[in-house]
C-alpha positions as MATLAB code, in Angstrom:
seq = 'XXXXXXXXXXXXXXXXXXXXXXXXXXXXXXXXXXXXXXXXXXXXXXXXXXXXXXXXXXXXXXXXXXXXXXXXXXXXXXXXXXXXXXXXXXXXXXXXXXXXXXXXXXXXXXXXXXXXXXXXXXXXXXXXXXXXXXXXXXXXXXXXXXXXXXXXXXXXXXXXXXXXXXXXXXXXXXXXXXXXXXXXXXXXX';
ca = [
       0.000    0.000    0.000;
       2.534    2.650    1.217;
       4.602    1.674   -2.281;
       2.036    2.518   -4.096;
       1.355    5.547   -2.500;
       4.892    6.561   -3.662;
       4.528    5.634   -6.865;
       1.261    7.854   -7.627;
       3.436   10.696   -6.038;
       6.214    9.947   -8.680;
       4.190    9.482  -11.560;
       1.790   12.810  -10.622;
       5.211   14.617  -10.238;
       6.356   13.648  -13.045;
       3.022   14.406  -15.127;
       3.340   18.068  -13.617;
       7.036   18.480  -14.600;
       6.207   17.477  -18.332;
       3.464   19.623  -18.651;
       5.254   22.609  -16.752;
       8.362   22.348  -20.011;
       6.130   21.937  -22.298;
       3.167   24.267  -22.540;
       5.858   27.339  -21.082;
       6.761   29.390  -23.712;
      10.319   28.485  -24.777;
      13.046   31.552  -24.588;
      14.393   30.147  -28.007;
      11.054   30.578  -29.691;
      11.303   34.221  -28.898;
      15.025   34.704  -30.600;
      15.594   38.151  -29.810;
      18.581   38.886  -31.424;
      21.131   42.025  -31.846;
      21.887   43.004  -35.889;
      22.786   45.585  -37.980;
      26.123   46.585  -35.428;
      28.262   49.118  -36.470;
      31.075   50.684  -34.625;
      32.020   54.481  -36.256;
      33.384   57.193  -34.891;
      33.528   60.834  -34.714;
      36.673   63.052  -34.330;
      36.051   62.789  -30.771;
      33.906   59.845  -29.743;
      33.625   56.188  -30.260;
      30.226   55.426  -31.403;
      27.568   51.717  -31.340;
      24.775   51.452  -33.437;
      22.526   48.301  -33.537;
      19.107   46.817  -33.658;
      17.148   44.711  -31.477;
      14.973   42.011  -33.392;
      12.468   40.074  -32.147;
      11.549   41.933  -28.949;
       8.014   42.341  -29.954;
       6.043   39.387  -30.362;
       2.589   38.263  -29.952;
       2.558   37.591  -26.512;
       4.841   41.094  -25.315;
       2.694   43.067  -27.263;
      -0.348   41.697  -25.149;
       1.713   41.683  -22.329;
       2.290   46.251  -23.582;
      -1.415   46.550  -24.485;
      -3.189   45.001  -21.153;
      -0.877   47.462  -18.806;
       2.454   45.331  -18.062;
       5.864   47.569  -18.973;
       8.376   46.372  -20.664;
      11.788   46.558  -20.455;
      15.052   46.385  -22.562;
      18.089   46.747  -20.807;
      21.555   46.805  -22.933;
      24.913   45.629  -21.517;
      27.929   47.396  -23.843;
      31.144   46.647  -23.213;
      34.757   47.715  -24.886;
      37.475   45.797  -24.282;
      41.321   46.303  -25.283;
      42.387   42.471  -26.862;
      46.046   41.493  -25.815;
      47.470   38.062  -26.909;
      48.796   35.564  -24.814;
      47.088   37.803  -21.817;
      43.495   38.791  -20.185;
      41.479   41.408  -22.017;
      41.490   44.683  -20.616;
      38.093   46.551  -20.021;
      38.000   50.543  -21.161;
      34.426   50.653  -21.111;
      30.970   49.512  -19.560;
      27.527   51.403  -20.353;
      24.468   50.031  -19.066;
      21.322   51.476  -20.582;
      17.451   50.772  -19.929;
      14.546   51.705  -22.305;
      11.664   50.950  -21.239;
       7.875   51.133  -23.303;
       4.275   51.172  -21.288;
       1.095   51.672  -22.857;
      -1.500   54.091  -21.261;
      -5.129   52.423  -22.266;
      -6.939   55.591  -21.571;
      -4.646   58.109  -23.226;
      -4.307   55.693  -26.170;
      -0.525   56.637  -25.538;
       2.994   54.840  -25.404;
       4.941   55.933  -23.202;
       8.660   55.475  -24.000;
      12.156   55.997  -21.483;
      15.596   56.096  -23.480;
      17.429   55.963  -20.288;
      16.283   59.032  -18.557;
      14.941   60.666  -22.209;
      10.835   60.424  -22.164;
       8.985   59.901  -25.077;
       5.327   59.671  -26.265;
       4.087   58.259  -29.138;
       0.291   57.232  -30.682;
       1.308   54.511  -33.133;
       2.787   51.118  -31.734;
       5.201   50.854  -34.220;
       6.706   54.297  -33.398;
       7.130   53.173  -30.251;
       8.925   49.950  -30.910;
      11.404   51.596  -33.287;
      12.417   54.183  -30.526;
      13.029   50.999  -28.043;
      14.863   48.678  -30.180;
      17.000   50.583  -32.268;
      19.998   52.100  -30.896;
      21.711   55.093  -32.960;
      24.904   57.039  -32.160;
      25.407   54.928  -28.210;
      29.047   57.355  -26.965;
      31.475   54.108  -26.050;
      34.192   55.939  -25.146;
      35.974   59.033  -25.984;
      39.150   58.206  -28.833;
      41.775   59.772  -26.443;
      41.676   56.870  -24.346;
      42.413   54.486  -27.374;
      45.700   53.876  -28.902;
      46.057   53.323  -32.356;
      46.703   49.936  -34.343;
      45.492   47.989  -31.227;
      42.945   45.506  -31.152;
      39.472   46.024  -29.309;
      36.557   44.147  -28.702;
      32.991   45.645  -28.366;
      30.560   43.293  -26.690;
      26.895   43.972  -26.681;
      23.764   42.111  -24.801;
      20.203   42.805  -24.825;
      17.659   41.517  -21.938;
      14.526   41.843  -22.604;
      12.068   41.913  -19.372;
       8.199   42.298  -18.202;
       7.497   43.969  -15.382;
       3.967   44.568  -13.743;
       2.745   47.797  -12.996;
       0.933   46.188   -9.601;
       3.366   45.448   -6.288;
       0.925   42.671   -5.791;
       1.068   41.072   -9.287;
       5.184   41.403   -9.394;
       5.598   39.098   -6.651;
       3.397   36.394   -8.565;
       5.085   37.821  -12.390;
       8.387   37.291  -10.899;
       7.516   33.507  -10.262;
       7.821   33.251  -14.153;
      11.402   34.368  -15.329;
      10.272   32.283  -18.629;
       8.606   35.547  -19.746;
      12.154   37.387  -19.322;
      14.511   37.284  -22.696;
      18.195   37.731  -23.747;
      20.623   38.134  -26.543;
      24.191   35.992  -26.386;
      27.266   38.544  -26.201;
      27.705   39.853  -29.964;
      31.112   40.564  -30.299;
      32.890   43.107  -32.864;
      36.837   42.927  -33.149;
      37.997   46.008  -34.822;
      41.353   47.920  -35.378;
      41.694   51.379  -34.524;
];
C-alpha cells in the first residue's frame, strides 16, 4: 500500500514536470537577437549602433497593451584584446529603455534611459526601443592606435507589472524574461 502511495506521487510529479516544459513558452522561440552593429566614430567619440529584433512578439505586445511595462536593458562593453594575456576593459555602459502603454490616453509611453517619449502609433514606439543610434562608447583619447578592441553587446529583454501585488506572482515566471548571447565586434583602430 505505502509503495504505491509513492509511486502515484512519482508518476503525478512527473506528469506536472512534463506539462510545466512543455506548454511554457520556450526563450528560443522568442530569438531576440542584436543586428545591424556598427562601430564608427567621430573626431572625438567612439560610437555603437545596432538593432534589437524580435523583442516584440505576440505575446509582449499583449503583455504592452493590457498594462504590463516592458523593459530592454543593454549591456555594452569595450574591451582592449592582448594576446597571450586577459582582455582589458576601457568601457561599460548600461542602458534601460523601457515602453508602457496608457489604455486611456491611447498613448505609449517610452524611457531612453532618462529621455521620455510619447508616441500614438505602436510601431513608433517599438522603433524608438529597439533601435539604438549614435550609443558614446568611449571618448578616442583613451584608445591607442593599431590595437585591437573588442565591443561586446547584450540585450535583456524583461516584463514587469505595474501592480506590487502582481510582481511578486510575475516574478515567479522568469520564462517571460529574454536575452541576446554577447555579440562581439573585433575592430582595429
Amino acid at each position: 500500500m505505502r509503495k504505491t502511495i509513492h509511486y502515484n506521487w512519482c508518476r503525478l510529479l512527473v506528469i506536472f514536470v512534463a506539462l510545466f516544459v512543455f506548454l511554457t513558452p520556450s526563450l528560443e522561440a522568442k530569438g531576440i537577437k542584436l543586428t545591424d552593429v556598427i562601430v564608427n566614430n567621430t573626431s572625438n567619440d567612439l560610437l555603437a549602433f545596432f538593432n534589437v529584433r524580435n523583442c516584440f512578439d505576440s505575446d509582449t505586445k499583449k503583455a504592452l497593451m493590457n498594462g504590463l511595462t516592458i523593459r530592454l536593458t543593454l549591456n555594452i562593453r569595450l574591451y582592449q584584446v592582448y594576446h597571450l594575456w586577459p582582455d582589458s576593459l576601457l568601457a561599460s555602459l548600461d542602458m534601460e529603455h523601457s515602453i508602457r502603454y496608457d489604455a486611456l490616453k491611447e498613448e505609449f509611453f517610452v524611457d531612453l534611459d532618462g529621455k521620455k517619449l510619447r508616441f500614438r502609433e505602436v510601431a513608433k514606439a517599438q522603433q524608438a526601443v529597439s533601435e539604438i543610434t549614435g550609443v558614446p562608447v568611449i571618448t578616442l583619447k583613451k584608445l591607442t592606435q593599431n590595437n585591437l578592441y573588442q565591443l561586446q553587446i547584450k540585450a535583456v529583454l524583461e516584463k514587469e507589472p505595474t501592480s506590487s501585488a502582481f510582481n511578486y506572482i510575475i516574478s515567479l515566471f522568469s520564462f517571460w524574461d529574454s536575452e541576446t548571447d554577447n555579440y562581439r565586434v573585433e575592430f582595429k583602430y
